[in-house]
PDB file of C-alpha atoms in Angstrom:
ATOM      1  CA  UNK K  19      47.968  13.478 -16.256  1.00 40.00           C
ATOM      2  CA  UNK K  20      49.216  10.571 -14.163  1.00 40.00           C
ATOM      3  CA  UNK K  21      46.758   8.467 -12.188  1.00 40.00           C
ATOM      4  CA  UNK K  22      45.635  10.080  -8.882  1.00 40.00           C
ATOM      5  CA  UNK K  23      47.736   9.070  -5.903  1.00 45.00           C
ATOM      6  CA  UNK K  24      46.022   6.787  -3.438  1.00 45.00           C
ATOM      7  CA  UNK K  25      45.214   8.314  -0.055  1.00 50.00           C
ATOM      8  CA  UNK K  26      44.883  11.883  -1.329  1.00 54.00           C
ATOM      9  CA  UNK K  27      41.648  13.868  -1.081  1.00 60.00           C
ATOM     10  CA  UNK K  28      40.143  15.003  -4.409  1.00 60.00           C
ATOM     11  CA  UNK K  29      41.207  18.607  -3.788  1.00 66.00           C
ATOM     12  CA  UNK K  30      43.363  20.718  -1.443  1.00 67.00           C
ATOM     13  CA  UNK K  31      44.044  24.405  -0.734  1.00 67.00           C
ATOM     14  CA  UNK K  32      47.602  25.653  -0.226  1.00 69.00           C
ATOM     15  CA  UNK K  33      47.708  29.012   1.592  1.00 66.00           C
ATOM     16  CA  UNK K  34      50.989  30.676   0.579  1.00 63.00           C
ATOM     17  CA  UNK K  35      54.190  28.759  -0.139  1.00 66.00           C
ATOM     18  CA  UNK K  36      54.302  25.122   1.032  1.00 64.00           C
ATOM     19  CA  UNK K  37      55.799  24.810   4.523  1.00 63.00           C
ATOM     20  CA  UNK K  38      58.661  22.477   5.363  1.00 58.00           C
ATOM     21  CA  UNK K  39      57.657  18.934   4.500  1.00 60.00           C
ATOM     22  CA  UNK K  40      54.612  19.982   2.434  1.00 67.00           C
ATOM     23  CA  UNK K  41      56.427  20.371  -0.883  1.00 68.00           C
ATOM     24  CA  UNK K  42      56.360  16.596  -1.699  1.00 65.00           C
ATOM     25  CA  UNK K  43      52.638  16.498  -0.892  1.00 66.00           C
ATOM     26  CA  UNK K  44      51.954  19.486  -3.156  1.00 65.00           C
ATOM     27  CA  UNK K  45      53.968  17.835  -5.920  1.00 65.00           C
ATOM     28  CA  UNK K  46      52.012  14.595  -5.467  1.00 61.00           C
ATOM     29  CA  UNK K  47      48.721  16.462  -5.925  1.00 54.00           C
ATOM     30  CA  UNK K  48      49.911  18.087  -9.127  1.00 61.00           C
ATOM     31  CA  UNK K  49      51.420  14.877 -10.495  1.00 57.00           C
ATOM     32  CA  UNK K  50      48.394  12.812  -9.561  1.00 52.00           C
ATOM     33  CA  UNK K  51      45.807  14.916 -11.370  1.00 55.00           C
ATOM     34  CA  UNK K  52      44.115  16.123  -8.146  1.00 60.00           C
ATOM     35  CA  UNK K  53      43.082  19.739  -7.613  1.00 68.00           C
ATOM     36  CA  UNK K  54      45.562  21.870  -5.681  1.00 69.00           C
ATOM     37  CA  UNK K  55      44.424  25.469  -5.238  1.00 70.00           C
ATOM     38  CA  UNK K  56      47.233  27.946  -4.538  1.00 72.00           C
ATOM     39  CA  UNK K  57      45.842  30.784  -2.408  1.00 66.00           C
ATOM     40  CA  UNK K  58      47.637  34.061  -1.743  1.00 65.00           C
ATOM     41  CA  UNK K  59      47.403  35.856   1.587  1.00 55.00           C
ATOM     42  CA  UNK K  60      45.136  38.486   0.022  1.00 58.00           C
ATOM     43  CA  UNK K  61      42.772  35.814  -1.248  1.00 59.00           C
ATOM     44  CA  UNK K  62      42.788  33.744   1.926  1.00 56.00           C
ATOM     45  CA  UNK K  63      39.458  34.714   3.507  1.00 59.00           C
ATOM     46  CA  UNK K  64      37.430  34.596   0.304  1.00 61.00           C
ATOM     47  CA  UNK K  65      39.048  31.323  -0.761  1.00 58.00           C
ATOM     48  CA  UNK K  66      38.294  29.749   2.605  1.00 57.00           C
ATOM     49  CA  UNK K  67      34.641  30.814   2.307  1.00 63.00           C
ATOM     50  CA  UNK K  68      34.465  29.317  -1.178  1.00 64.00           C
ATOM     51  CA  UNK K  69      36.032  26.073   0.047  1.00 57.00           C
ATOM     52  CA  UNK K  70      33.556  25.723   2.922  1.00 54.00           C
ATOM     53  CA  UNK K  71      30.624  26.505   0.652  1.00 59.00           C
ATOM     54  CA  UNK K  72      31.736  23.879  -1.862  1.00 55.00           C
ATOM     55  CA  UNK K  73      32.347  21.231   0.768  1.00 51.00           C
ATOM     56  CA  UNK K  74      29.058  22.073   2.495  1.00 56.00           C
ATOM     57  CA  UNK K  75      27.091  21.709  -0.731  1.00 50.00           C
ATOM     58  CA  UNK K  76      28.771  18.383  -1.491  1.00 51.00           C
ATOM     59  CA  UNK K  77      28.082  17.169   2.052  1.00 48.00           C
ATOM     60  CA  UNK K  78      24.431  18.180   1.870  1.00 46.00           C
ATOM     61  CA  UNK K  79      24.042  16.385  -1.453  1.00 43.00           C
ATOM     62  CA  UNK K  80      25.657  13.240  -0.022  1.00 41.00           C
ATOM     63  CA  UNK K  81      23.418  13.407   3.054  1.00 43.00           C
ATOM     64  CA  UNK K  82      20.301  13.830   0.919  1.00 43.00           C
ATOM     65  CA  UNK K  83      21.300  10.883  -1.271  1.00 44.00           C
ATOM     66  CA  UNK K  84      21.903   8.730   1.804  1.00 45.00           C
ATOM     67  CA  UNK K  85      18.448   9.529   3.204  1.00 58.00           C
ATOM     68  CA  UNK K  86      16.596   8.714  -0.024  1.00 69.00           C
ATOM     69  CA  UNK K  87      14.555   5.503   0.332  1.00 74.00           C
ATOM     70  CA  UNK K  88      15.857   2.557  -1.682  1.00 86.00           C
ATOM     71  CA  UNK K  89      13.510   0.288  -3.641  1.00 89.00           C
ATOM     72  CA  UNK K  90      15.398  -2.797  -2.445  1.00 92.00           C
ATOM     73  CA  UNK K  91      14.230  -1.990   1.102  1.00 93.00           C
ATOM     74  CA  UNK K  92      10.545  -1.740   0.144  1.00 96.00           C
ATOM     75  CA  UNK K  93       7.842  -4.426   0.163  1.00 97.00           C
ATOM     76  CA  UNK K  94       4.453  -3.504  -1.287  1.00 96.00           C
ATOM     77  CA  UNK K  95       1.561  -5.025   0.685  1.00 96.00           C
ATOM     78  CA  UNK K  96      -1.609  -5.256  -1.414  1.00 93.00           C
ATOM     79  CA  UNK K  97      -5.081  -6.728  -1.169  1.00 90.00           C
ATOM     80  CA  UNK K  98      -8.706  -5.679  -1.144  1.00 85.00           C
ATOM     81  CA  UNK K  99     -10.111  -3.439   1.608  1.00 82.00           C
ATOM     82  CA  UNK K 100     -10.391  -5.544   4.769  1.00 85.00           C
ATOM     83  CA  UNK K 101      -7.991  -8.247   3.574  1.00 89.00           C
ATOM     84  CA  UNK K 102      -5.856  -8.023   6.720  1.00 91.00           C
ATOM     85  CA  UNK K 103      -2.931  -6.052   5.292  1.00 92.00           C
ATOM     86  CA  UNK K 104      -2.651  -3.755   8.307  1.00 90.00           C
ATOM     87  CA  UNK K 105      -2.944  -6.580  10.825  1.00 92.00           C
ATOM     88  CA  UNK K 106      -0.187  -8.631   9.217  1.00 95.00           C
ATOM     89  CA  UNK K 107       2.068  -5.599   8.756  1.00 95.00           C
ATOM     90  CA  UNK K 108       1.665  -4.792  12.443  1.00 94.00           C
ATOM     91  CA  UNK K 109       2.770  -8.332  13.336  1.00 95.00           C
ATOM     92  CA  UNK K 110       5.796  -8.106  11.044  1.00 96.00           C
ATOM     93  CA  UNK K 111       6.749  -4.773  12.580  1.00 95.00           C
ATOM     94  CA  UNK K 112       6.283  -5.977  16.153  1.00 94.00           C
ATOM     95  CA  UNK K 113       7.964  -9.372  15.884  1.00 94.00           C
ATOM     96  CA  UNK K 114      10.464  -9.037  13.008  1.00 94.00           C
ATOM     97  CA  UNK K 115      11.474  -5.378  13.073  1.00 94.00           C
ATOM     98  CA  UNK K 116       9.953  -4.116   9.832  1.00 96.00           C
ATOM     99  CA  UNK K 117       8.887  -0.481   9.527  1.00 96.00           C
ATOM    100  CA  UNK K 118       5.226  -0.273   8.538  1.00 96.00           C
ATOM    101  CA  UNK K 119       3.631   2.600   6.653  1.00 95.00           C
ATOM    102  CA  UNK K 120      -0.043   2.506   5.763  1.00 91.00           C
ATOM    103  CA  UNK K 121      -0.730   4.741   2.784  1.00 88.00           C
ATOM    104  CA  UNK K 122      -4.281   5.137   4.047  1.00 85.00           C
ATOM    105  CA  UNK K 123      -3.147   6.173   7.545  1.00 89.00           C
ATOM    106  CA  UNK K 124      -0.746   8.755   6.087  1.00 91.00           C
ATOM    107  CA  UNK K 125      -3.551  10.179   3.979  1.00 90.00           C
ATOM    108  CA  UNK K 126      -5.974  10.242   6.919  1.00 89.00           C
ATOM    109  CA  UNK K 127      -3.362  12.038   9.033  1.00 90.00           C
ATOM    110  CA  UNK K 128      -3.152  14.674   6.319  1.00 90.00           C
ATOM    111  CA  UNK K 129      -6.957  14.982   6.414  1.00 91.00           C
ATOM    112  CA  UNK K 130      -6.844  15.492  10.191  1.00 91.00           C
ATOM    113  CA  UNK K 131      -4.270  18.255   9.749  1.00 90.00           C
ATOM    114  CA  UNK K 132      -7.018  20.405   8.224  1.00 89.00           C
ATOM    115  CA  UNK K 133      -4.903  21.434   5.227  1.00 90.00           C
ATOM    116  CA  UNK K 134      -6.394  22.237   1.815  1.00 89.00           C
ATOM    117  CA  UNK K 135      -4.775  19.051   0.540  1.00 86.00           C
ATOM    118  CA  UNK K 136      -6.419  17.173   3.412  1.00 90.00           C
ATOM    119  CA  UNK K 137      -9.873  18.431   2.388  1.00 92.00           C
ATOM    120  CA  UNK K 138      -9.281  17.193  -1.170  1.00 90.00           C
ATOM    121  CA  UNK K 139      -8.082  13.818   0.120  1.00 90.00           C
ATOM    122  CA  UNK K 140     -11.138  13.444   2.385  1.00 90.00           C
ATOM    123  CA  UNK K 141     -13.560  13.976  -0.494  1.00 89.00           C
ATOM    124  CA  UNK K 142     -11.759  11.416  -2.648  1.00 87.00           C
ATOM    125  CA  UNK K 143     -11.700   8.833   0.155  1.00 81.00           C
ATOM    126  CA  UNK K 144     -15.449   9.249   0.726  1.00 82.00           C
ATOM    127  CA  UNK K 145     -16.057   8.648  -2.984  1.00 82.00           C
ATOM    128  CA  UNK K 146     -13.827   5.577  -2.983  1.00 76.00           C
ATOM    129  CA  UNK K 147     -11.515   7.246  -5.488  1.00 82.00           C
ATOM    130  CA  UNK K 148      -7.732   6.977  -5.660  1.00 78.00           C
ATOM    131  CA  UNK K 149      -5.766   9.983  -4.418  1.00 84.00           C
ATOM    132  CA  UNK K 150      -3.274  11.459  -6.958  1.00 86.00           C
ATOM    133  CA  UNK K 151      -0.081   9.426  -7.093  1.00 88.00           C
ATOM    134  CA  UNK K 152       2.280  12.276  -6.296  1.00 90.00           C
ATOM    135  CA  UNK K 153       0.361  13.188  -3.137  1.00 89.00           C
ATOM    136  CA  UNK K 154       0.768   9.691  -1.706  1.00 90.00           C
ATOM    137  CA  UNK K 155       4.367   9.263  -2.886  1.00 92.00           C
ATOM    138  CA  UNK K 156       5.413  12.545  -1.277  1.00 90.00           C
ATOM    139  CA  UNK K 157       3.921  11.427   2.046  1.00 91.00           C
ATOM    140  CA  UNK K 158       5.584   8.009   1.775  1.00 92.00           C
ATOM    141  CA  UNK K 159       9.014   9.415   0.875  1.00 91.00           C
ATOM    142  CA  UNK K 160       8.842  11.822   3.794  1.00 89.00           C
ATOM    143  CA  UNK K 161       7.895   9.009   6.191  1.00 92.00           C
ATOM    144  CA  UNK K 162      10.595   6.633   4.898  1.00 92.00           C
ATOM    145  CA  UNK K 163      13.225   9.352   5.040  1.00 90.00           C
ATOM    146  CA  UNK K 164      12.606   9.686   8.775  1.00 90.00           C
ATOM    147  CA  UNK K 165      12.971   5.982   9.678  1.00 91.00           C
ATOM    148  CA  UNK K 166      15.165   3.007   8.809  1.00 89.00           C
ATOM    149  CA  UNK K 167      13.917   0.108   6.669  1.00 84.00           C
ATOM    150  CA  UNK K 168      13.049  -2.465   5.562  1.00 93.00           C
ATOM    151  CA  UNK K 169       9.675  -0.881   4.802  1.00 96.00           C
ATOM    152  CA  UNK K 170       6.231  -2.413   4.447  1.00 96.00           C
ATOM    153  CA  UNK K 171       4.057  -0.105   2.331  1.00 95.00           C
ATOM    154  CA  UNK K 172       0.487  -1.129   2.975  1.00 92.00           C
ATOM    155  CA  UNK K 173      -2.250  -0.195   0.484  1.00 87.00           C
ATOM    156  CA  UNK K 174      -0.006   1.272  -2.219  1.00 91.00           C
ATOM    157  CA  UNK K 175       0.256   1.299  -5.224  1.00 93.00           C
ATOM    158  CA  UNK K 176      -3.442   1.187  -6.027  1.00 86.00           C
ATOM    159  CA  UNK K 177      -3.341   2.136  -9.708  1.00 87.00           C
ATOM    160  CA  UNK K 178      -0.986   1.970 -12.662  1.00 91.00           C
ATOM    161  CA  UNK K 179      -0.079   5.651 -12.382  1.00 91.00           C
ATOM    162  CA  UNK K 180       0.808   4.977  -8.715  1.00 91.00           C
ATOM    163  CA  UNK K 181       3.180   2.134  -9.558  1.00 93.00           C
ATOM    164  CA  UNK K 182       4.752   3.921 -12.535  1.00 94.00           C
ATOM    165  CA  UNK K 183       5.377   7.081 -10.505  1.00 93.00           C
ATOM    166  CA  UNK K 184       6.969   5.084  -7.665  1.00 93.00           C
ATOM    167  CA  UNK K 185       9.042   3.143 -10.188  1.00 94.00           C
ATOM    168  CA  UNK K 186      10.327   6.399 -11.713  1.00 93.00           C
ATOM    169  CA  UNK K 187      11.075   8.153  -8.408  1.00 91.00           C
ATOM    170  CA  UNK K 188      12.202   5.311  -6.107  1.00 92.00           C
ATOM    171  CA  UNK K 189      12.519   2.102  -8.136  1.00 93.00           C
ATOM    172  CA  UNK K 190      11.060  -1.408  -8.316  1.00 94.00           C
ATOM    173  CA  UNK K 191      10.629  -3.260  -4.998  1.00 95.00           C
ATOM    174  CA  UNK K 192      11.818  -6.874  -5.288  1.00 95.00           C
ATOM    175  CA  UNK K 193       8.913  -8.332  -3.249  1.00 96.00           C
ATOM    176  CA  UNK K 194       5.154  -7.850  -3.103  1.00 97.00           C
ATOM    177  CA  UNK K 195       2.670  -9.431  -0.676  1.00 97.00           C
ATOM    178  CA  UNK K 196      -0.821  -9.875  -2.109  1.00 95.00           C
ATOM    179  CA  UNK K 197      -3.615 -10.985   0.253  1.00 94.00           C
ATOM    180  CA  UNK K 198      -6.231 -12.970  -1.651  1.00 91.00           C
ATOM    181  CA  UNK K 199      -9.643 -12.803   0.070  1.00 89.00           C
ATOM    182  CA  UNK K 200     -13.139 -13.254  -1.404  1.00 87.00           C
ATOM    183  CA  UNK K 201     -15.389 -10.204  -1.723  1.00 82.00           C
ATOM    184  CA  UNK K 202     -17.977 -11.787   0.583  1.00 85.00           C
ATOM    185  CA  UNK K 203     -15.441 -12.163   3.402  1.00 88.00           C
ATOM    186  CA  UNK K 204     -14.107  -8.641   2.791  1.00 85.00           C
ATOM    187  CA  UNK K 205     -17.585  -7.136   3.038  1.00 81.00           C
ATOM    188  CA  UNK K 206     -18.364  -8.984   6.269  1.00 86.00           C
ATOM    189  CA  UNK K 207     -15.076  -7.859   7.839  1.00 85.00           C
ATOM    190  CA  UNK K 208     -15.556  -4.225   6.832  1.00 84.00           C
ATOM    191  CA  UNK K 209     -19.127  -4.019   8.105  1.00 83.00           C
ATOM    192  CA  UNK K 210     -17.971  -5.488  11.412  1.00 83.00           C
ATOM    193  CA  UNK K 211     -15.090  -3.021  11.577  1.00 80.00           C
ATOM    194  CA  UNK K 212     -17.467  -0.149  10.830  1.00 76.00           C
ATOM    195  CA  UNK K 213     -19.098  -0.630  14.242  1.00 77.00           C
ATOM    196  CA  UNK K 214     -15.998   0.727  15.991  1.00 76.00           C
ATOM    197  CA  UNK K 215     -13.584   2.236  13.432  1.00 75.00           C
ATOM    198  CA  UNK K 216     -15.146   5.663  12.967  1.00 70.00           C
ATOM    199  CA  UNK K 217     -13.749   5.743   9.421  1.00 70.00           C
ATOM    200  CA  UNK K 218     -15.671   7.750   6.830  1.00 64.00           C
ATOM    201  CA  UNK K 219     -15.266   4.983   4.233  1.00 66.00           C
ATOM    202  CA  UNK K 220     -16.490   2.121   6.455  1.00 67.00           C
ATOM    203  CA  UNK K 221     -20.100   2.138   5.267  1.00 73.00           C
ATOM    204  CA  UNK K 222     -22.012   0.003   2.769  1.00 75.00           C
ATOM    205  CA  UNK K 223     -22.011   2.581  -0.037  1.00 76.00           C
ATOM    206  CA  UNK K 224     -18.291   3.410   0.245  1.00 78.00           C
ATOM    207  CA  UNK K 225     -17.399  -0.271   0.604  1.00 76.00           C
ATOM    208  CA  UNK K 226     -19.089  -1.113  -2.715  1.00 80.00           C
ATOM    209  CA  UNK K 227     -17.286   1.773  -4.426  1.00 82.00           C
ATOM    210  CA  UNK K 228     -13.961   0.600  -2.995  1.00 80.00           C
ATOM    211  CA  UNK K 229     -14.556  -2.951  -4.271  1.00 81.00           C
ATOM    212  CA  UNK K 230     -15.277  -1.593  -7.745  1.00 82.00           C
ATOM    213  CA  UNK K 231     -12.152   0.567  -7.706  1.00 79.00           C
ATOM    214  CA  UNK K 232     -10.036  -2.340  -6.473  1.00 79.00           C
ATOM    215  CA  UNK K 233     -11.278  -4.625  -9.242  1.00 78.00           C
ATOM    216  CA  UNK K 234     -10.837  -2.103 -12.045  1.00 77.00           C
ATOM    217  CA  UNK K 235      -7.612  -0.343 -10.984  1.00 79.00           C
ATOM    218  CA  UNK K 236      -5.719  -2.298  -8.312  1.00 82.00           C
ATOM    219  CA  UNK K 237      -5.864  -5.845  -9.663  1.00 88.00           C
ATOM    220  CA  UNK K 238      -4.140  -4.779 -12.904  1.00 90.00           C
ATOM    221  CA  UNK K 239      -1.352  -3.376 -10.692  1.00 92.00           C
ATOM    222  CA  UNK K 240      -0.834  -6.809  -9.105  1.00 93.00           C
ATOM    223  CA  UNK K 241      -0.715  -8.393 -12.565  1.00 94.00           C
ATOM    224  CA  UNK K 242       1.843  -5.819 -13.729  1.00 96.00           C
ATOM    225  CA  UNK K 243       4.006  -6.193 -10.620  1.00 95.00           C
ATOM    226  CA  UNK K 244       4.115  -9.955 -11.226  1.00 96.00           C
ATOM    227  CA  UNK K 245       6.081  -9.207 -14.412  1.00 96.00           C
ATOM    228  CA  UNK K 246       8.790  -7.124 -12.680  1.00 95.00           C
ATOM    229  CA  UNK K 247       8.805  -8.311  -9.028  1.00 95.00           C
ATOM    230  CA  UNK K 248       8.156 -11.429  -6.992  1.00 96.00           C
ATOM    231  CA  UNK K 249       4.467 -11.390  -5.998  1.00 96.00           C
ATOM    232  CA  UNK K 250       3.724 -13.669  -3.023  1.00 97.00           C
ATOM    233  CA  UNK K 251       0.035 -14.600  -3.092  1.00 95.00           C
ATOM    234  CA  UNK K 252      -1.168 -15.105   0.491  1.00 95.00           C
ATOM    235  CA  UNK K 253      -4.406 -16.895   1.360  1.00 92.00           C
ATOM    236  CA  UNK K 254      -5.895 -14.271   3.655  1.00 90.00           C
ATOM    237  CA  UNK K 255      -9.047 -15.970   4.942  1.00 90.00           C
ATOM    238  CA  UNK K 256      -7.456 -18.070   7.685  1.00 88.00           C
ATOM    239  CA  UNK K 257      -6.768 -17.172  11.298  1.00 88.00           C
ATOM    240  CA  UNK K 258      -4.273 -14.458  12.159  1.00 90.00           C
ATOM    241  CA  UNK K 259      -1.477 -16.865  13.151  1.00 92.00           C
ATOM    242  CA  UNK K 260      -2.043 -19.095  10.127  1.00 93.00           C
ATOM    243  CA  UNK K 261      -1.820 -16.166   7.721  1.00 94.00           C
ATOM    244  CA  UNK K 262       1.203 -14.774   9.567  1.00 95.00           C
ATOM    245  CA  UNK K 263       3.041 -18.078   9.195  1.00 95.00           C
ATOM    246  CA  UNK K 264       2.437 -17.986   5.436  1.00 96.00           C
ATOM    247  CA  UNK K 265       3.649 -14.378   5.244  1.00 96.00           C
ATOM    248  CA  UNK K 266       6.825 -15.214   7.180  1.00 96.00           C
ATOM    249  CA  UNK K 267       7.536 -18.165   4.906  1.00 96.00           C
ATOM    250  CA  UNK K 268       7.091 -15.967   1.821  1.00 96.00           C
ATOM    251  CA  UNK K 269       9.655 -13.490   3.170  1.00 95.00           C
ATOM    252  CA  UNK K 270      12.117 -16.179   4.219  1.00 94.00           C
ATOM    253  CA  UNK K 271      11.531 -16.006   7.981  1.00 95.00           C
ATOM    254  CA  UNK K 272      10.816 -18.713  10.528  1.00 93.00           C
ATOM    255  CA  UNK K 273       7.506 -17.641  12.112  1.00 90.00           C
ATOM    256  CA  UNK K 274       8.086 -16.446  15.689  1.00 88.00           C
ATOM    257  CA  UNK K 275       5.872 -17.736  18.453  1.00 84.00           C
ATOM    258  CA  UNK K 276       3.022 -15.264  18.855  1.00 79.00           C
ATOM    259  CA  UNK K 277       1.645 -14.115  22.204  1.00 75.00           C
ATOM    260  CA  UNK K 278      -1.645 -15.714  23.237  1.00 68.00           C
ATOM    261  CA  UNK K 279      -3.639 -12.583  22.364  1.00 58.00           C
ATOM    262  CA  UNK K 280      -2.371 -12.731  18.761  1.00 57.00           C
ATOM    263  CA  UNK K 281      -2.323 -16.446  18.050  1.00 48.00           C
ATOM    264  CA  UNK K 282      -5.898 -17.785  18.181  1.00 40.00           C
ATOM    265  CA  UNK K 283      -8.058 -15.037  16.695  1.00 41.00           C
ATOM    266  CA  UNK K 284      -9.460 -15.132  13.170  1.00 37.00           C
ATOM    267  CA  UNK K 285     -10.121 -12.007  11.133  1.00 40.00           C
TER     268      UNK K 285
END
């Protein structure tokens, strides 16, 4: 058939004989290789229902595709427990408009819901273990689908199965922030945080388990991501403003002037 005519929809329904002035349009559909459905009066109601069903299904599929998170809008934010990931993400969200999702916060919210999945997650968090990849990815996809990007995903991926599953289902983010902080500084920060956080994993035993898990499972993730993405290594032991300036530079932003309550404090 001839090439489709420009300006015509992919398909059309003609109820009965073409009215005055419609004959050239009907001919253009047929000549252009588009779908023109001739509908008799007896078929009219059923054909209309079929048309609406088809268009509705196509519209729903388009809407679902549009709401799917895109890897190009995602930045992984990684680092050991207590490295300042959440603090820096909060600053990026507040001052530069990023949308921040903490994988840990999403998991803890599921725990607080009291669901069977939440009970399983709570036990794994207490043991310093990594929650199954699909559980975390499902929570992240749901959260991203409800808000606009760009997205900061804090504390994920934490293992190779995490990163591979995300790669398969969403794609490869072009940028990764990795906060490099010594274990001694991390431990001191976490023990200080434990005084007020109320978190089940902010205790000496859980902290040691989390360090071990990070070393054995999360560091290999950073090394792998360096082969497929741009990993920005951030020195995370400085003051909040100093670290924030380095983060902004890594992402191509001029650091905004921070309010007094943000600028001078060290983590």
